[in-house]
Amino acid sequence: MKSLWNDADAAQHAGPLGARVYSSRLLGREKSLVLHGGGNTSVKLREKNLFGEEQEVLYVKGSGWDLESIEAAGFAPVDLAYVRRLAGLPALSDPQMVNELNTHMLRAGAPAPSVETLLHAVLPHAYVDHTHADAVLSVSNAPRGEERIRALYGRRVVVIPYVMPGFDLAAYCARAFREQAGPETIGMVLLSHGMFSFGAYARESYERMIELVSIAEDDLARQHAWAIRLPDARPVTVARETLAELRRAVSAAAGAPMILRRNAGAKFLAFAQHPEVARLSQRGPATPDHVIRTKPVPMLGTDVAAFGSKYAAYFARHAPQAKDHKTMLDVAPRMLLDAAIGFVAVGHTAKDAAIVEDLYDHTIEVILRAEALGGWHAVSERDLFEIEYWDLEQAKLRRAGAAPAFTGEVVLVTGAASGIGRACVDAFVRRGAAVIALDRSAAIAETAKRPDLLALQCDVTDARALAQALDDGVDRFGGIDMLVLNAGVFPATQPVVDVSQDAWRAAMAVNVEANLRLLQQCHPLLKCAPRNGRVVVVGSKNVPAPGLGAAAYSASKAALNQLARVTALEWARDGIRINSLHPDAVYDTGLWTDELLASRAKAYGMSIEQYRRKNLLGTEVTSRDVAELAAEMCGSLFAKTTAAQVPVDGGNERVV
Ligand SMILES: [Zn+2]
């Protein structure tokens, strides 16, 4: 592992916390050191208070911040002298510790200080860095891990056995540091947990971390344990329905719709097919704090009920010995390994599932390297339970607040690159849904990269491309709950006598046939939706009130409208609701250029502004208005409604 320190970059970070921010970000960039909040850093500064008195302040990473993107505001300032006194108490409960830390901060509104704050406080050095380095975990979780660590580092590190984070660990480390540390000591290994380094300057502490982790990496290489060895994976194909049914079962066990993210890449698939996968995967996570996102072990195979019973038994084994009363969390797996599927990460959101996948990506490497040293072991099940049910960890998850309406649900939107479709993507993302966004335009690729959005270029009239897009979407999110049929074409205006066969067929192909195919392909998925499937059809004012010269468009939208009504009749028994909305005069879409708008306004003898509001309410109808209605039609407001047709047009005399 190489130091990424660069003086010019470091100089960009000004202020007393500048160097602390910079080197924290360097650690955060290296995923084999720090994953998703799994590390923390601090600095001790002397500052003057309003009375001119000098005071030592510990700035420690606040919870909710990732090292990779941390800013000065992400560090919580605490009264160092006070926190050190706390660490010297004979005992301190978790709620007391949290209360004392939160009431001894020096900036209102600062984030809650890390649960490892006391440990940072008891170390005497100005800069303290802490990571859960993969290489160190591989060595310490191999047979005779402590012996190996001591042999590798000698007196350069203090070695701490596994102790649960919090007051006890800080008190233990304070004692051990006093007893074991010498002038050559630059770090501390917490067995089965991670590595600390420290120094007088940010660069010193950071580069010591790199040096200490490199020692473990080099040792793994010397022992031929660095390169990951996996048998070749046998390719697998999984039917979309299989994943959707699995998702329904997992969601039922979780008591909420869940996102399932499948990975059948070479490493994950080969691990899932490993002849000894049961032995390798069922011992626990690489580092105990993963357990709050992953649960102790992955589910092997697809028997969700059996996993749930095993999880309940695990809870029953350990809850009675806990210090305070515990309530069992949901019994759904967060990870699945199956030879015929690969790896599946499970989360309440697409982001959660992506994090789980990241954690296991590293876990596979940590396990296989420790195996190459003679055998992988994790901390005891009891220790894992203590972390999984630790109030302070559960509080981190609770802080997220109330979940948006469509959390854990998946929507597919067609024609998603512009206009109403694009506004629909935003409306559903705001409500917490994961979105599969399809458009035939390459512009769809410019959509923001985020874990809850899968943007695919796809012509919905191309059956093969559509099937591929559905495969990709279900692999990424596990199923489809909601469908917004938005893609459509508006052929050039022609009187009936002049309508060309081509224009007619094009309108029917996109506006009717492609939607029929999409409905057919999605029916088995919508049937599996944990909260029942919903379809929204973007119709047109032209259905109830067709316009001159729009024969192909109006006829195709009317056909789509009848298709939606028949589908509502047939699918009601599956609990699937289908509602249509009929927009009119939505001018902020790709169809309407400024010139076109100007010429239409002129034809009516109106200004553009008057033309835009040419409806009963005299109001402008935007893409966003239509998209909000589409999203609401999938929500609880329309829970008892199917086959409705709702205008969103500002009121139209011909429709009324
Ligand atoms: Zn830690």
XYZ file of C-alpha atoms in Angstrom, residues 226-537:
312
model
C -2.222 -12.458 -1.025
C -3.543 -13.550 -4.442
C -7.140 -14.715 -4.145
C -7.544 -18.310 -5.281
C -10.994 -19.393 -6.356
C -12.147 -22.199 -8.630
C -13.552 -21.131 -12.028
C -17.181 -20.143 -11.772
C -19.812 -22.080 -13.714
C -22.074 -19.582 -15.519
C -25.656 -19.386 -14.287
C -28.881 -17.948 -15.651
C -31.657 -16.979 -13.294
C -35.233 -16.332 -14.385
C -36.568 -12.906 -13.419
C -39.538 -14.532 -11.706
C -37.220 -16.584 -9.490
C -35.576 -13.442 -8.124
C -38.905 -11.646 -7.757
C -40.344 -14.573 -5.767
C -37.252 -14.640 -3.591
C -37.641 -10.906 -3.010
C -41.256 -11.370 -1.989
C -40.258 -14.011 0.563
C -37.406 -11.879 1.938
C -39.666 -8.816 2.126
C -42.324 -10.801 4.000
C -39.700 -11.883 6.535
C -38.440 -8.293 6.848
C -41.944 -6.848 7.197
C -41.178 -4.286 4.480
C -40.322 -4.262 0.784
C -36.604 -4.965 0.348
C -34.146 -4.374 -2.472
C -32.232 -7.447 -3.658
C -29.017 -6.719 -5.533
C -27.580 -9.732 -7.338
C -23.913 -10.098 -8.191
C -22.865 -13.017 -10.375
C -19.441 -11.600 -11.214
C -16.527 -14.075 -11.295
C -15.465 -13.595 -7.655
C -18.912 -13.669 -6.061
C -20.162 -16.554 -8.189
C -17.037 -18.646 -7.619
C -17.321 -18.052 -3.871
C -21.015 -19.018 -3.930
C -20.043 -22.221 -5.780
C -16.994 -22.925 -3.600
C -17.099 -26.554 -2.415
C -16.513 -25.316 1.129
C -18.782 -22.279 1.033
C -20.760 -23.522 4.051
C -17.644 -23.687 6.214
C -16.139 -20.428 4.921
C -19.233 -18.257 5.015
C -20.943 -19.304 8.241
C -18.421 -18.064 10.797
C -19.122 -14.373 10.837
C -18.114 -11.054 9.284
C -14.603 -9.713 8.643
C -14.983 -7.166 11.410
C -17.818 -7.154 13.955
C -19.345 -3.797 13.008
C -20.414 -5.207 9.622
C -23.017 -7.226 11.506
C -25.461 -4.334 11.830
C -25.772 -4.218 8.046
C -25.148 -7.858 7.112
C -26.447 -9.918 10.075
C -23.978 -12.500 11.386
C -23.905 -14.826 8.357
C -25.263 -15.048 4.801
C -28.219 -17.278 3.979
C -27.086 -20.367 2.059
C -29.589 -21.320 -0.634
C -33.048 -19.795 -0.880
C -35.004 -21.120 2.114
C -35.962 -17.820 3.741
C -38.154 -19.473 6.385
C -35.318 -21.760 7.530
C -32.959 -18.788 7.756
C -35.564 -16.929 9.815
C -35.882 -19.828 12.288
C -32.110 -20.042 12.653
C -31.898 -16.305 13.230
C -34.660 -16.440 15.852
C -32.791 -19.262 17.602
C -29.598 -17.159 17.602
C -31.539 -14.321 19.208
C -33.067 -16.672 21.782
C -29.607 -18.051 22.665
C -28.117 -14.666 23.469
C -30.857 -12.198 24.403
C -31.396 -13.606 27.924
C -27.746 -12.908 28.813
C -27.827 -9.310 27.596
C -27.527 -6.517 30.172
C -30.850 -4.946 29.161
C -34.017 -6.096 27.455
C -33.628 -6.678 23.703
C -36.302 -6.747 21.022
C -35.630 -9.042 18.096
C -34.963 -7.339 14.774
C -36.558 -8.710 11.610
C -35.461 -12.234 10.658
C -34.791 -11.598 6.958
C -31.310 -12.314 5.572
C -29.136 -9.433 4.359
C -26.914 -11.655 2.213
C -27.483 -14.806 0.209
C -25.073 -17.253 -1.388
C -26.404 -19.820 -3.824
C -24.534 -21.839 -6.453
C -27.299 -21.306 -9.012
C -27.780 -17.585 -8.324
C -24.503 -16.117 -7.093
C -24.460 -13.510 -4.330
C -27.450 -11.363 -3.396
C -27.211 -8.321 -1.126
C -30.383 -7.246 0.667
C -31.228 -3.797 2.001
C -34.115 -1.502 2.887
C -32.817 0.766 0.120
C -30.720 0.289 -2.990
C -27.934 2.172 -1.225
C -28.043 -0.199 1.749
C -27.881 -3.199 -0.596
C -24.919 -1.688 -2.461
C -23.110 -1.187 0.870
C -23.754 -4.806 1.863
C -22.312 -5.937 -1.465
C -19.215 -3.777 -0.925
C -18.698 -5.172 2.570
C -18.927 -8.764 1.362
C -16.663 -8.062 -1.596
C -13.932 -7.284 0.941
C -15.028 -10.016 3.332
C -14.468 -12.706 0.677
C -10.867 -11.529 0.291
C -10.244 -11.314 4.027
C -11.631 -14.846 4.501
C -9.716 -16.431 1.624
C -6.415 -14.864 2.686
C -6.830 -16.053 6.267
C -7.733 -19.483 4.863
C -4.478 -19.496 2.930
C -2.693 -18.886 6.245
C -4.334 -21.982 7.675
C -7.938 -21.159 8.485
C -10.332 -18.265 8.948
C -12.074 -17.517 12.224
C -14.279 -14.613 13.299
C -15.184 -13.351 16.772
C -17.626 -15.466 18.760
C -21.337 -15.481 18.035
C -21.882 -13.931 21.459
C -19.607 -10.984 20.558
C -21.461 -10.534 17.273
C -24.780 -10.488 19.111
C -23.465 -7.812 21.479
C -22.621 -5.583 18.504
C -25.730 -6.330 16.459
C -27.959 -5.523 19.425
C -25.804 -2.728 20.831
C -28.068 0.251 21.379
C -25.457 2.643 20.041
C -25.276 0.792 16.709
C -29.041 0.465 16.451
C -29.322 4.185 17.198
C -27.159 4.910 14.141
C -29.717 3.134 11.954
C -32.666 4.813 13.699
C -31.231 8.284 13.159
C -32.166 7.992 9.494
C -35.711 9.091 10.503
C -39.015 8.040 8.942
C -38.596 6.271 5.619
C -40.125 7.814 2.471
C -43.304 6.179 1.066
C -41.735 3.955 -1.598
C -38.668 2.831 0.361
C -37.621 -0.642 -0.796
C -39.861 -0.524 -3.876
C -38.875 -0.514 -7.535
C -40.434 1.444 -10.390
C -39.774 1.147 -14.106
C -40.286 4.323 -16.131
C -40.202 4.421 -19.933
C -39.283 7.517 -21.925
C -37.289 8.563 -18.875
C -34.637 10.808 -20.437
C -36.768 13.941 -20.776
C -40.055 15.657 -20.058
C -42.711 13.787 -18.052
C -40.586 10.604 -17.852
C -37.631 12.409 -16.382
C -39.879 14.227 -13.918
C -41.328 10.814 -12.953
C -37.813 9.533 -12.188
C -37.319 12.491 -9.818
C -40.772 12.108 -8.235
C -40.206 8.411 -7.466
C -36.619 8.889 -6.274
C -37.864 11.596 -3.876
C -40.339 9.061 -2.495
C -37.553 6.562 -1.831
C -38.080 4.172 -4.769
C -35.327 2.532 -6.772
C -35.828 3.457 -10.420
C -35.190 1.574 -13.663
C -35.164 4.388 -16.221
C -35.480 3.407 -19.894
C -35.190 5.626 -22.931
C -34.243 5.060 -26.546
C -32.154 8.257 -26.439
C -28.484 8.016 -25.512
C -29.153 11.040 -23.257
C -30.405 8.582 -20.628
C -26.760 7.694 -19.930
C -26.210 11.243 -18.651
C -28.588 10.601 -15.767
C -26.853 10.940 -12.404
C -24.944 7.871 -11.185
C -26.484 6.699 -7.959
C -27.175 3.273 -6.468
C -30.965 3.700 -6.590
C -31.093 4.552 -10.292
C -30.418 2.179 -13.173
C -30.526 4.168 -16.409
C -30.562 2.054 -19.577
C -30.727 2.970 -23.233
C -33.525 0.823 -24.605
C -35.986 1.091 -27.487
C -39.176 -0.324 -25.988
C -40.337 -1.545 -29.411
C -37.308 -3.872 -29.560
C -38.445 -7.044 -27.755
C -34.940 -8.335 -27.204
C -33.595 -5.052 -25.842
C -36.597 -4.800 -23.552
C -36.064 -8.312 -22.169
C -32.410 -7.496 -21.516
C -33.352 -4.269 -19.734
C -35.794 -6.161 -17.519
C -33.114 -8.769 -16.731
C -30.677 -6.006 -15.779
C -33.283 -4.177 -13.710
C -34.301 -7.276 -11.756
C -30.654 -8.218 -11.177
C -30.031 -4.768 -9.736
C -33.121 -4.372 -7.552
C -34.808 -7.798 -7.288
C -38.155 -7.098 -8.959
C -40.592 -4.473 -10.181
C -43.447 -3.041 -8.090
C -44.571 -0.140 -10.220
C -44.649 0.592 -13.906
C -45.036 4.008 -15.536
C -45.947 3.599 -19.197
C -44.816 6.971 -20.448
C -42.838 6.482 -23.680
C -44.858 7.648 -26.633
C -44.634 9.258 -30.049
C -46.660 12.080 -31.559
C -46.549 11.728 -35.366
C -46.647 14.870 -37.529
C -50.143 16.361 -37.855
C -51.987 15.001 -40.901
C -55.674 15.036 -41.922
C -57.211 11.562 -42.042
C -57.158 11.428 -45.840
C -53.389 11.916 -45.781
C -52.401 9.666 -42.853
C -49.548 7.468 -44.036
C -49.415 3.799 -43.159
C -45.932 4.374 -41.730
C -47.030 7.105 -39.345
C -50.032 5.030 -38.286
C -47.925 1.920 -37.661
C -45.239 3.892 -35.818
C -47.826 5.353 -33.448
C -49.360 1.921 -32.832
C -45.958 0.249 -32.400
C -44.755 2.614 -29.670
C -47.967 3.788 -28.030
C -49.787 0.443 -27.983
C -47.786 -2.652 -28.914
C -44.652 -1.849 -26.917
C -46.813 -1.174 -23.869
C -48.723 -4.427 -24.385
C -45.421 -6.324 -24.449
C -44.106 -4.495 -21.405
C -47.298 -5.272 -19.481
C -47.055 -8.927 -20.483
C -43.396 -9.199 -19.480
C -43.906 -7.384 -16.180
C -47.061 -9.203 -15.068
C -45.221 -12.035 -13.250
C -43.022 -9.428 -11.520
C -45.906 -7.138 -10.525
C -47.707 -10.187 -9.097
C -44.741 -10.702 -6.735
C -44.622 -7.091 -5.553
C -44.606 -7.135 -1.726
C -47.199 -4.335 -1.550
C -49.009 -5.300 -4.781
C -48.224 -4.053 -8.256
C -49.278 -0.680 -9.644
C -49.293 0.605 -13.198
C -49.700 4.201 -14.290
C -50.518 4.879 -17.922
